[in-house]
Coordinates of C-alpha atoms in Angstrom, one line a residue:
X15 CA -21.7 24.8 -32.0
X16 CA -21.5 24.6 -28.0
X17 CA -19.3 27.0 -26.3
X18 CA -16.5 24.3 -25.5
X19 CA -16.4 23.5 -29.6
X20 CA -16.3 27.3 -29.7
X21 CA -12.9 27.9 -27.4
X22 CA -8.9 27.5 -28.2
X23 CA -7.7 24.1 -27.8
X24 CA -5.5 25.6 -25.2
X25 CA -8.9 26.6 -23.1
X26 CA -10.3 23.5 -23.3
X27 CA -11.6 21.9 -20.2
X28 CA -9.6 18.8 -19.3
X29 CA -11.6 15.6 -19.8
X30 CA -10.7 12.4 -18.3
X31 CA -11.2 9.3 -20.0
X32 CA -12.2 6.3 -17.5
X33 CA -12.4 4.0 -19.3
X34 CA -9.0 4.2 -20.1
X35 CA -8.3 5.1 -16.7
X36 CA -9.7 2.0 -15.4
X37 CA -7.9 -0.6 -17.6
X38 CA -4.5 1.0 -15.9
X39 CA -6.0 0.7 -12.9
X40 CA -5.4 -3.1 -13.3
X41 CA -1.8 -2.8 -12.6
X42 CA -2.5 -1.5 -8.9
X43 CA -5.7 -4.2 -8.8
X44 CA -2.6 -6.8 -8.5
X45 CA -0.7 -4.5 -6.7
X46 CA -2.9 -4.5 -3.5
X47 CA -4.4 -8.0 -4.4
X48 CA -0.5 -9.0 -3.4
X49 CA 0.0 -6.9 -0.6
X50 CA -3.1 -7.3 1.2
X51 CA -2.4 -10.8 1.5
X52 CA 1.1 -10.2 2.1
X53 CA 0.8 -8.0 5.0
X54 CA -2.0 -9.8 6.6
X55 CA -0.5 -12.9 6.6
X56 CA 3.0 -13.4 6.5
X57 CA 3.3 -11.3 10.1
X58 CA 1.7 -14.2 11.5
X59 CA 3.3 -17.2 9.6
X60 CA 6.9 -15.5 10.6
X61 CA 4.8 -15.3 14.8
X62 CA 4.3 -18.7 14.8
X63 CA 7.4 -19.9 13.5
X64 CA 9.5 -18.1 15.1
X65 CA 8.3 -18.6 18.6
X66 CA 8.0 -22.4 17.8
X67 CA 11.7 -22.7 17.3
X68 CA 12.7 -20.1 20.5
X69 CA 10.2 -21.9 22.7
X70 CA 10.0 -25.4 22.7
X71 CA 8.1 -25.7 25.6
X72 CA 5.5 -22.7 24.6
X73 CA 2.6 -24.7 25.2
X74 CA 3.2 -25.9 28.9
X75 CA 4.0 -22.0 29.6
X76 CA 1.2 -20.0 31.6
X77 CA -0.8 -17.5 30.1
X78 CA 1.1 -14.7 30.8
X79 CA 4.2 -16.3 29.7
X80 CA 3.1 -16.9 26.8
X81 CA 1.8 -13.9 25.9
X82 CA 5.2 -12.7 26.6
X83 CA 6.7 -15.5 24.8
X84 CA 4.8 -13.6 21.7
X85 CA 5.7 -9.6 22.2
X86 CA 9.3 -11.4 22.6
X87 CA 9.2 -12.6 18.5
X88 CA 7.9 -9.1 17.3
X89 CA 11.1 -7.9 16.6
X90 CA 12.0 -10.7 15.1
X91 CA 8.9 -10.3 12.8
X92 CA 9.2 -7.1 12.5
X93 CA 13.2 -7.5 10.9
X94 CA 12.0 -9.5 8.3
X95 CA 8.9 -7.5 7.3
X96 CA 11.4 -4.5 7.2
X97 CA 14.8 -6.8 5.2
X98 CA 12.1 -7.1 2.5
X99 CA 11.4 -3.3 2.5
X100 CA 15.3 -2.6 2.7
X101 CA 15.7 -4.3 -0.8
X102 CA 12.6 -2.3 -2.7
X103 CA 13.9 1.0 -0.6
X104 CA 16.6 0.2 -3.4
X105 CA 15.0 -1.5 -6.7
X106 CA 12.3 1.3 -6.3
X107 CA 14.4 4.3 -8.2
X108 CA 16.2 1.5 -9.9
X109 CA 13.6 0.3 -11.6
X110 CA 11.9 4.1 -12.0
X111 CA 14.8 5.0 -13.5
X112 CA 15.4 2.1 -16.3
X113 CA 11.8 1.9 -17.3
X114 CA 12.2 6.0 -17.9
X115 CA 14.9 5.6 -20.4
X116 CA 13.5 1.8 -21.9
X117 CA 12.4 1.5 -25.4
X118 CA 10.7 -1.7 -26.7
X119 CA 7.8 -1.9 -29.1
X120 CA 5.6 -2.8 -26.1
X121 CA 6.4 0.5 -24.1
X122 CA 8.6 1.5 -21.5
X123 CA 6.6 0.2 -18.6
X124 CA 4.9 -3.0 -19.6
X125 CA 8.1 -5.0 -20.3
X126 CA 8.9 -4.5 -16.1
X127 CA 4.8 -4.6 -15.4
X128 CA 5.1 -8.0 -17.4
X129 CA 7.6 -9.6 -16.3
X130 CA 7.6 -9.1 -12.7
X131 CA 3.8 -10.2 -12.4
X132 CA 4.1 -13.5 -14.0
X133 CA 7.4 -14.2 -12.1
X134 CA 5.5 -12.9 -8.3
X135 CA 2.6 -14.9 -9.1
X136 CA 4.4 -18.0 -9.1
X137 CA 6.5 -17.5 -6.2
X138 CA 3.7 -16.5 -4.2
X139 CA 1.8 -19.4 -3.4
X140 CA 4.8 -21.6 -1.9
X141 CA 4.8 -19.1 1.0
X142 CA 2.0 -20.9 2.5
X143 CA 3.3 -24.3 1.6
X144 CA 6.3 -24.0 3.4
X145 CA 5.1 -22.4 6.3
X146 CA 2.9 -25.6 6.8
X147 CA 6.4 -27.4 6.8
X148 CA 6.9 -25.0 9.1
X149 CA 10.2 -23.9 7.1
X150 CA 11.7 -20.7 8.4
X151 CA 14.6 -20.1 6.2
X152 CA 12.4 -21.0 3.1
X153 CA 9.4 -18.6 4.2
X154 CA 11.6 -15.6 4.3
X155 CA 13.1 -16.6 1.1
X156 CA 10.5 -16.6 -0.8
X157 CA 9.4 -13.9 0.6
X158 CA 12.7 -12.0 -0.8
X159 CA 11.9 -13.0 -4.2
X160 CA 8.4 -12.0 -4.0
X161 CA 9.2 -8.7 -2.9
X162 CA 12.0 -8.1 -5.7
X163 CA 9.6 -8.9 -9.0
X164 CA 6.7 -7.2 -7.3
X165 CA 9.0 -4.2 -7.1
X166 CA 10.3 -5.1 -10.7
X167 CA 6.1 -4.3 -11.9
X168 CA 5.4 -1.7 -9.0
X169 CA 7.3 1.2 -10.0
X170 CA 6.3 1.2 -13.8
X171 CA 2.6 -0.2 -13.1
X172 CA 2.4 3.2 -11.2
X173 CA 4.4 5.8 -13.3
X174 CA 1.9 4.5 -16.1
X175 CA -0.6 6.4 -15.2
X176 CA 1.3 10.0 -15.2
X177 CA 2.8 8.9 -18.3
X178 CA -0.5 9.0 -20.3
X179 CA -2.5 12.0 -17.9
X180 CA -2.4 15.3 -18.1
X181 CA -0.8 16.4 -14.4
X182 CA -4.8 18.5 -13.7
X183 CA -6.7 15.5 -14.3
X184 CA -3.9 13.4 -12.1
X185 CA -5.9 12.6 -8.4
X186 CA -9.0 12.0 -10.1
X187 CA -6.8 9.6 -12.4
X188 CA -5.4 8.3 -9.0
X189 CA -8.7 8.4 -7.4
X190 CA -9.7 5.4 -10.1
X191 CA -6.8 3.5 -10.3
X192 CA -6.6 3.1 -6.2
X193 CA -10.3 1.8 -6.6
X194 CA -9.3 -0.6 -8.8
X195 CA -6.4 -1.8 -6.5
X196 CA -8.8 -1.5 -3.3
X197 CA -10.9 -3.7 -5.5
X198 CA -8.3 -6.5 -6.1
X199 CA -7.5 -6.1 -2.0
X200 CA -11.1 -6.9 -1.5
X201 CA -11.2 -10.0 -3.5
X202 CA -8.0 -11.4 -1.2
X203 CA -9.8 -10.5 2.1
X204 CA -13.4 -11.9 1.0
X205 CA -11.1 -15.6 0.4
X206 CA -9.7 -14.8 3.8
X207 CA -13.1 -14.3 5.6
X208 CA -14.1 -17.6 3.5
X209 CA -11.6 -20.1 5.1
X210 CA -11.7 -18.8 8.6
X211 CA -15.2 -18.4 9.3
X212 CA -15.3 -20.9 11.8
X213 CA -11.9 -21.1 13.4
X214 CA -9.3 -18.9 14.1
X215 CA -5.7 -19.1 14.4
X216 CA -5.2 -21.7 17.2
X217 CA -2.4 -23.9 15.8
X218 CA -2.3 -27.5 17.1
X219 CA 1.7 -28.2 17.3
X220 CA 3.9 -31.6 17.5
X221 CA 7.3 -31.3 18.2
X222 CA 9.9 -33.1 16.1
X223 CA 13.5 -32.8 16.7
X224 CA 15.6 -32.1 14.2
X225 CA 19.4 -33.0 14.5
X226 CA 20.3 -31.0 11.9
X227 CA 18.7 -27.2 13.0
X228 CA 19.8 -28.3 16.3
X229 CA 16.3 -27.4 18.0
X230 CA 13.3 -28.9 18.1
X231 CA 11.1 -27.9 14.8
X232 CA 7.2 -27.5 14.9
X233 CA 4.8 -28.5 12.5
X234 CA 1.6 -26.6 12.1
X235 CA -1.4 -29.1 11.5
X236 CA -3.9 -26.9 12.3
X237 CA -4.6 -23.4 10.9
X238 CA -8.3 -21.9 10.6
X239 CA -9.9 -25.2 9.0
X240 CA -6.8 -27.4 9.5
X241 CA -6.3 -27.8 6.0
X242 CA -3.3 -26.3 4.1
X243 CA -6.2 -24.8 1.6
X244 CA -7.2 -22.5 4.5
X245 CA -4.1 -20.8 4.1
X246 CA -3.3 -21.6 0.2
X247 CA -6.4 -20.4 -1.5
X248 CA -5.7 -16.8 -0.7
X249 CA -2.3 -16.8 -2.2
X250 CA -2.9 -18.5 -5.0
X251 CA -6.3 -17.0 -6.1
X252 CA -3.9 -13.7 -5.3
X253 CA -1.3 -15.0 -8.3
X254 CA -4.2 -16.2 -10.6
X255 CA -5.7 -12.5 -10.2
X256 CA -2.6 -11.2 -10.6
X257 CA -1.9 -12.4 -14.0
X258 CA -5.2 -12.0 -15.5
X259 CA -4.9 -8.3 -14.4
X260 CA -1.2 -7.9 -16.4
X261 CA -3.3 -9.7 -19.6
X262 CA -5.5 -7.7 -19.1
X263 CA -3.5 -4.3 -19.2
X264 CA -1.1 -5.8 -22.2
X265 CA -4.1 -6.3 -24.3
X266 CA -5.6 -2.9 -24.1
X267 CA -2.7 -0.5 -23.5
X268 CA -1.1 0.4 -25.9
X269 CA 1.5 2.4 -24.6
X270 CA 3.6 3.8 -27.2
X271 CA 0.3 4.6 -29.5
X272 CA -1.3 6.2 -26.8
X273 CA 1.8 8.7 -25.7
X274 CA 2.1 9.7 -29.1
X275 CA -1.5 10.0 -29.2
X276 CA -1.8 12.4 -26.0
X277 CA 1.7 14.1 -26.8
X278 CA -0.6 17.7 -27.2
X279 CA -2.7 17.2 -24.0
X280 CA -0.2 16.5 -21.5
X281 CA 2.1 19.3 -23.0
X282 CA -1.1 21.3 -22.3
X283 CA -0.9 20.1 -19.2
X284 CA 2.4 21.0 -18.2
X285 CA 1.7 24.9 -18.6
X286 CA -1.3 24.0 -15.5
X287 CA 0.9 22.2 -13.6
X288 CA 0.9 22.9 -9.3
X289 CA 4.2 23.9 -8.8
X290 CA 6.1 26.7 -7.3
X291 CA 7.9 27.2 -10.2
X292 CA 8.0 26.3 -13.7
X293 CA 9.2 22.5 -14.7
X294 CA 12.3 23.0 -16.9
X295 CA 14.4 19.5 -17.6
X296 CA 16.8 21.6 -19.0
X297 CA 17.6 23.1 -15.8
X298 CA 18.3 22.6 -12.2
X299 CA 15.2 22.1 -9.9
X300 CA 14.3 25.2 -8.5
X301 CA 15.0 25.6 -4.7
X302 CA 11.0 26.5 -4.7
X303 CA 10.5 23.5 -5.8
X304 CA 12.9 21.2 -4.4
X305 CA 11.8 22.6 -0.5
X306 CA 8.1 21.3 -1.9
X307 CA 9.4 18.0 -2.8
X308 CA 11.5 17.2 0.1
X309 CA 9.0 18.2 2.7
X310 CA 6.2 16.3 0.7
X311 CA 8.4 13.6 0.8
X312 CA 9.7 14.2 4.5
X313 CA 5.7 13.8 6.0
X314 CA 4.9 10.9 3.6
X315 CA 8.0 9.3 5.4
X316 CA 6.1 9.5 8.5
X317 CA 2.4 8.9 7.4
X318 CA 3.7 5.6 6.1
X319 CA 5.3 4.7 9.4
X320 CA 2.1 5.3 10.7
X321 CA 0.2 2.9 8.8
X322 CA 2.4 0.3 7.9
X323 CA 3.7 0.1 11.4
X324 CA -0.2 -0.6 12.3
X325 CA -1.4 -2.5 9.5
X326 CA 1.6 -5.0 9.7
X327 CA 0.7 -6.1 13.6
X328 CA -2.8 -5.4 13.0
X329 CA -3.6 -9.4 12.5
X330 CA -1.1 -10.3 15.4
X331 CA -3.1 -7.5 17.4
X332 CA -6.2 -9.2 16.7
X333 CA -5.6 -12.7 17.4
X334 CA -3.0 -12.2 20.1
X335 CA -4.2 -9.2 22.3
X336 CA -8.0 -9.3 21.2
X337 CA -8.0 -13.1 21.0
X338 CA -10.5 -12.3 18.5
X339 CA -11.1 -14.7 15.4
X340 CA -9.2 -14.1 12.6
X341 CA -12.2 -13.3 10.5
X342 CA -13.0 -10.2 12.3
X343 CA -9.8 -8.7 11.4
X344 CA -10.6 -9.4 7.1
X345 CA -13.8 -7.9 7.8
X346 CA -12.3 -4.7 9.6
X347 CA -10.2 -4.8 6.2
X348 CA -13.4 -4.3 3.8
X349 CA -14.6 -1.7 5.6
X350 CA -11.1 0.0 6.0
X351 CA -11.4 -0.5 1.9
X352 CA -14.9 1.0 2.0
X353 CA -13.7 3.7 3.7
X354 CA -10.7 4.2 0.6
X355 CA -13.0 3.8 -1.9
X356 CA -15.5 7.1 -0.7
X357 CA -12.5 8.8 -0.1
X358 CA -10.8 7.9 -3.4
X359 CA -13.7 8.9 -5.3
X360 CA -13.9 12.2 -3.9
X361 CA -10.8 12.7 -3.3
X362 CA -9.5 14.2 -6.7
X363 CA -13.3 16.6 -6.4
X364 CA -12.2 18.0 -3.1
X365 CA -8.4 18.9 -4.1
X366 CA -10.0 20.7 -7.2
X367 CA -11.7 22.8 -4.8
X368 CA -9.3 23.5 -2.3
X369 CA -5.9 22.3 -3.5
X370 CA -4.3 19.6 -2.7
X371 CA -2.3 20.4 0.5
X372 CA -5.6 21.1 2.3
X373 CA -7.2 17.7 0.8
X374 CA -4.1 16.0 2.6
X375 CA -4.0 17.7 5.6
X376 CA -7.8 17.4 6.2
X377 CA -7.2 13.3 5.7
X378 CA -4.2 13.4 8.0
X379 CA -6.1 15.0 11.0
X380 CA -9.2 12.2 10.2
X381 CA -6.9 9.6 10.1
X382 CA -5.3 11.3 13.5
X383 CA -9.4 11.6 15.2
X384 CA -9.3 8.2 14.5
X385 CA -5.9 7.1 16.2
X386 CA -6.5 8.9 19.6
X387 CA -10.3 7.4 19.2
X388 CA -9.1 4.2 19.4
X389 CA -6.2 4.8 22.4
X390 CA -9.3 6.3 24.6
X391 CA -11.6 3.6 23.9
X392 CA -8.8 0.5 24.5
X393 CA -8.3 2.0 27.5
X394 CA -11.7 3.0 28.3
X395 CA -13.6 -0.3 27.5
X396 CA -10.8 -3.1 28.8
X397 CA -10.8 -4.7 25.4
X398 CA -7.7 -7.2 26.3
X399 CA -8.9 -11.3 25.7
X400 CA -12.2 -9.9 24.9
X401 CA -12.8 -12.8 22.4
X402 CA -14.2 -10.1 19.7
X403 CA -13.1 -7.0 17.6
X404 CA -15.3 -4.2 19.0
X405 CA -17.9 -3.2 17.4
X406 CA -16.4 0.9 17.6
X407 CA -12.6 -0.2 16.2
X408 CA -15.0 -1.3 12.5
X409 CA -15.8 2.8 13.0
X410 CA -12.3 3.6 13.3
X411 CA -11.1 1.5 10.5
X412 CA -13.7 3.4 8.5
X413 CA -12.2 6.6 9.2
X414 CA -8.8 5.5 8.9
X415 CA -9.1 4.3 5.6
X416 CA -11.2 7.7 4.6
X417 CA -8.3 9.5 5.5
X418 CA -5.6 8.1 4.1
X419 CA -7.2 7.7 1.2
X420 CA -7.6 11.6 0.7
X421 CA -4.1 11.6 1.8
X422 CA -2.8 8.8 -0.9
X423 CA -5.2 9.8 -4.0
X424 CA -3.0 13.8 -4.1
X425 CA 0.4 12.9 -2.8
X426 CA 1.7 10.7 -5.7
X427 CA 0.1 13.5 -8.0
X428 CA 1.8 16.2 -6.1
X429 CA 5.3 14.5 -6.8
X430 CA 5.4 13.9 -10.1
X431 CA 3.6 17.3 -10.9
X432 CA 7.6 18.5 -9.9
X433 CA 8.9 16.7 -13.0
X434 CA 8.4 16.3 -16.4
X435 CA 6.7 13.7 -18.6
X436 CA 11.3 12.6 -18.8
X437 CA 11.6 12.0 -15.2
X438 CA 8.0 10.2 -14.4
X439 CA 9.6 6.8 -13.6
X440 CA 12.4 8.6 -11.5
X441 CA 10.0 10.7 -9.0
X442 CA 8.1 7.5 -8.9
X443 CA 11.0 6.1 -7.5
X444 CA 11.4 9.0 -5.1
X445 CA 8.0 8.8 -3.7
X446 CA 8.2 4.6 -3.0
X447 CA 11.6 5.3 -1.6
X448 CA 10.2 7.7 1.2
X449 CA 7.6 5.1 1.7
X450 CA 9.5 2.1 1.4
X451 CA 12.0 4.2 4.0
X452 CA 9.6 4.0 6.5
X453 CA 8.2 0.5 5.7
X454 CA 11.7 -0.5 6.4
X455 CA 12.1 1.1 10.0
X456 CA 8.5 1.5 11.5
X457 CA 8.3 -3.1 11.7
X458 CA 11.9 -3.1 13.8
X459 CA 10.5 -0.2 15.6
X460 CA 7.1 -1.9 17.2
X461 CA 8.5 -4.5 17.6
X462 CA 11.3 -3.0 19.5
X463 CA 8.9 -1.2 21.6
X464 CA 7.1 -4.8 22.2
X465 CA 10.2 -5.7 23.8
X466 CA 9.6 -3.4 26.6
X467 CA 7.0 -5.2 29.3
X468 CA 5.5 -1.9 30.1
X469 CA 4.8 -1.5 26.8
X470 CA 1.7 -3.7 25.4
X471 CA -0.4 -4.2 22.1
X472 CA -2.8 -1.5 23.8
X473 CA -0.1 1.1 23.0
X474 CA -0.3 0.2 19.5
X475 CA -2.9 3.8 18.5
X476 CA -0.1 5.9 20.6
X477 CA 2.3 5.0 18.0
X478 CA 0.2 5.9 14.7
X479 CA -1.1 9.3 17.1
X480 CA 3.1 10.6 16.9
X481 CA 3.4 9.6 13.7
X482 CA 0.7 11.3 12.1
X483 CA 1.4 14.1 14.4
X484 CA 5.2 14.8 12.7
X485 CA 3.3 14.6 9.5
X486 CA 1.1 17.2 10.1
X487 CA 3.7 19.3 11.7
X488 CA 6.0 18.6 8.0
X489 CA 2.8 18.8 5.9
X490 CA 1.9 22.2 6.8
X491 CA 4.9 23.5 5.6
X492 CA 4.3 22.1 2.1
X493 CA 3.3 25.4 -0.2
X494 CA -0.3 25.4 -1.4
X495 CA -0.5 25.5 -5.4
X496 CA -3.4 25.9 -6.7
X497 CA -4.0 26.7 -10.6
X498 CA -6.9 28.5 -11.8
X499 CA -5.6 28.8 -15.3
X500 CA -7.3 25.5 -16.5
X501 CA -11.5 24.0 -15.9
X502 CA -11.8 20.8 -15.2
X503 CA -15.1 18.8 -16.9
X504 CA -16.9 16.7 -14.1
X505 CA -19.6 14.4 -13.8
X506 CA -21.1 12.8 -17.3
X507 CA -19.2 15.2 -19.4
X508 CA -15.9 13.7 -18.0
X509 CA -16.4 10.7 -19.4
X510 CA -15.3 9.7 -22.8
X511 CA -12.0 10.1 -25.0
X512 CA -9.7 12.6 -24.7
X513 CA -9.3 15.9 -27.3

């Protein structure tokens, strides 16, 4: 008999089971498969529309003009990357909540995972088409509806995970699942590198009038090959992806079998739980505990303004400031994702060492080395029209993503550890609302501060450098909770089926 045969169930060591892990991790595969071609694409469709219908005469404008003509749309852009935000800052908990108290022989979260996949992935790929049309009002339509069934899925495709792991094993649980959605982000990109190999965005433009917009409307004809494919295939390999994922997860998870299955474990693993103070449902959150949650949630506010405020004018920073071919920004993507993917996998390893708070805070201040790294070197090197991504900003994507991985794979499982296996949905609700809070004001902010003609795309590090700043500042105030009541099995004895 071994010694682990040999102890109380209730000293076990906790084993994950990746497998299992894995096969969840197809619900955030889609996730990020949709988002990653969201947010490096729609940005520019909404660019180029945008200024084609406030300035007719763009083309006969002089350089500089035009690049003004540009920075002038980005709050534009920026208001209807944020609209979209506004409406999941509000289906988020919505959703968290009615999947927490659903009961159907499927489970509580895969009627909202199902449903919401297979109606996104047919949206999605008529936001291409009618940006070739060059249709404004349709583009940010469809966008809308995309946006409310992907929040539909999001919500219970993430509380899923908690729902079936015991809250020790729950960044290394995490760790996986972001790998899997970094993995469906890849595929996206890789199509996007495909189709714009040769070309980048350089739109050749006729101007029609049209009587009944009262302005003259612009057709795009030309975008990376000139072929509407160029800009299709992403989106719709994106919503073929997407659905193959949800099969996949319907087939294999059984989600009311394997709750009832795992009932003993992840009581087990509320009595190891991180928190101040004990988790009672019974009772009123603990001030302790509440102070943790707030400014938990109060720093990821500001870390997402940070990168969602760069990611979403990262393409137009690219192509417009760089003048750069699109395809260098889809590769500075992988290796952002390579950069997730190390830190994801040791991500859950490191906070079992030293906690979670110091995991986060060490990613914050990489992701922050990384920021003022590239302000110096803009500034430095004279980057502007240089025709090219530098060779230095792949380095500092690499970091960035190393960072806020470490910072992503513990703060979701530092949120839910406040709440019981009752509320899962719920304080998945509360930690997308933060988010989605600052996804909603940090587009309308840079594009604000693009409205200012001292202020230029070269300023676009500064703002990530405050950002992550604040959350520091916050972050540090978060209390350090670190159990030593329960082991953790790593390595080859991790792997395999739960006790």
């Amino acid at each position: 008999m071994t010694q682990e045969h040999s102890l109380p169930a209730a000293d076990k060591p906790f084993k994950l089971n990746y497998k299992r892990t894995m096969l969840i991790g197809f619900a955030f595969f889609g996730i990020l498969l949709l988002w990653q071609v969201y947010d490096s694409w729609c940005p520019t469709f909404l660019t180029e529309l945008f200024r084609g219908a406030i300035y007719p005469n763009y083309d006969t404008l002089a350089p500089a003009a035009q690049e003004a003509a540009t920075r002038q749309v980005q709050y534009l852009v920026g208001i209807m990357m944020a609209i979209d935000n506004i409406a999941a800052l509000i289906m988020l908990p919505i959703f968290g909540k009615l999947s927490d108290k659903t009961h159907t022989r499927w489970g509580k979260r895969m009627p909202y995972i199902f449903i919401g996949t297979i109606v996104t992935a047919i949206a999605f790929p008529f936001i291409p088409v009618l940006f070739h049309y060059t249709q404004l009002g349709g583009v940010i339509a469809l966008m809308a509806v995309v946006v409310f069934f992907a929040m539909m899925y999001r919500n219970p495709a993430v509380a899923l995970m908690p729902d079936i792991t015991p809250k020790p094993l729950r960044s290394k649980a995490n760790g996986i699942i972001n790998i899997m959605g970094y993995l469906g982000g890849a595929c996206a990109t890789v199509v996007g590198i495909f189709f714009s190999l040769t070309q980048y965005l350089g739109t050749e433009i006729d101007a029609k009038a049209s009587k009944a917009a009262g302005y003259a409307i612009y057709k795009a004809h030309t975008w990376a090959f000139g072929n509407i494919w160029a800009i299709e295939a992403p989106f719709l390999i994106a919503s073929v992806l997407m659905v193959a994922s949800a099969v996949v997860l319907f087939i294999t998870i059984r989600e009311n079998k394997l709750a009832e299955e795992l009932r003993p474990e992840l009581e087990r693993g509320e009595k190891a739980a991180e928190t101040v103070d004990k988790v009672d449902d019974d009772k009123p959150m603990t001030k302790a505990n509440l102070r943790m949650l707030i400014f938990i949630l109060a720093a990821e506010f500001f870390w997402f303004m940070a990168d969602n405020g760069i990611s979403t004018f990262m393409t137009n920073y690219t192509v417009y400031f760089l003048g750069a071919p699109f395809a260098s920004m889809m590769v500075n993507t992988i290796i952002f994702g390579v950069g997730s993917v190390a830190g994801f996998a040791v991500g859950g390893i490191i906070a079992g060492k030293i906690g979670r708070k110091w995991t986060i805070f060490g990613g914050l201040g990489i992701t922050l080395l990384g920021y003022t790294l590239w302000a110096i070197l803009t500034f430095a090197t004279g980057i502007k029209g240089s025709g090219e991504l530098p060779f230095w900003l792949y380095i500092i994507w690499f970091l960035k993503g190393l960072g806020m991985s470490l910072v992503h794979v513990n703060s979701f499982p530092m949120v839910v550890e406040l709440c019981s296996s009752k509320k899962i949905g719920a304080f998945t609700g509360y930690y997308y609302a933060s988010s989605m809070a600052a996804q909603t004001v940090t587009p309308i902010l840079v594009g604000l501060l693009l409205l200012n003609p001292n202020i230029g795309w070269e300023y676009l590090p500064f703002y990530g450098i405050i950002c992550i700043a604040i959350a520091l500042v916050l972050f540090f105030f978060v209390q350090n909770v670190k159990t030593h009541k329960t082991e953790l099995k790593s390595g080859l004895e991790g792997i395999g089926a739960d006790d």
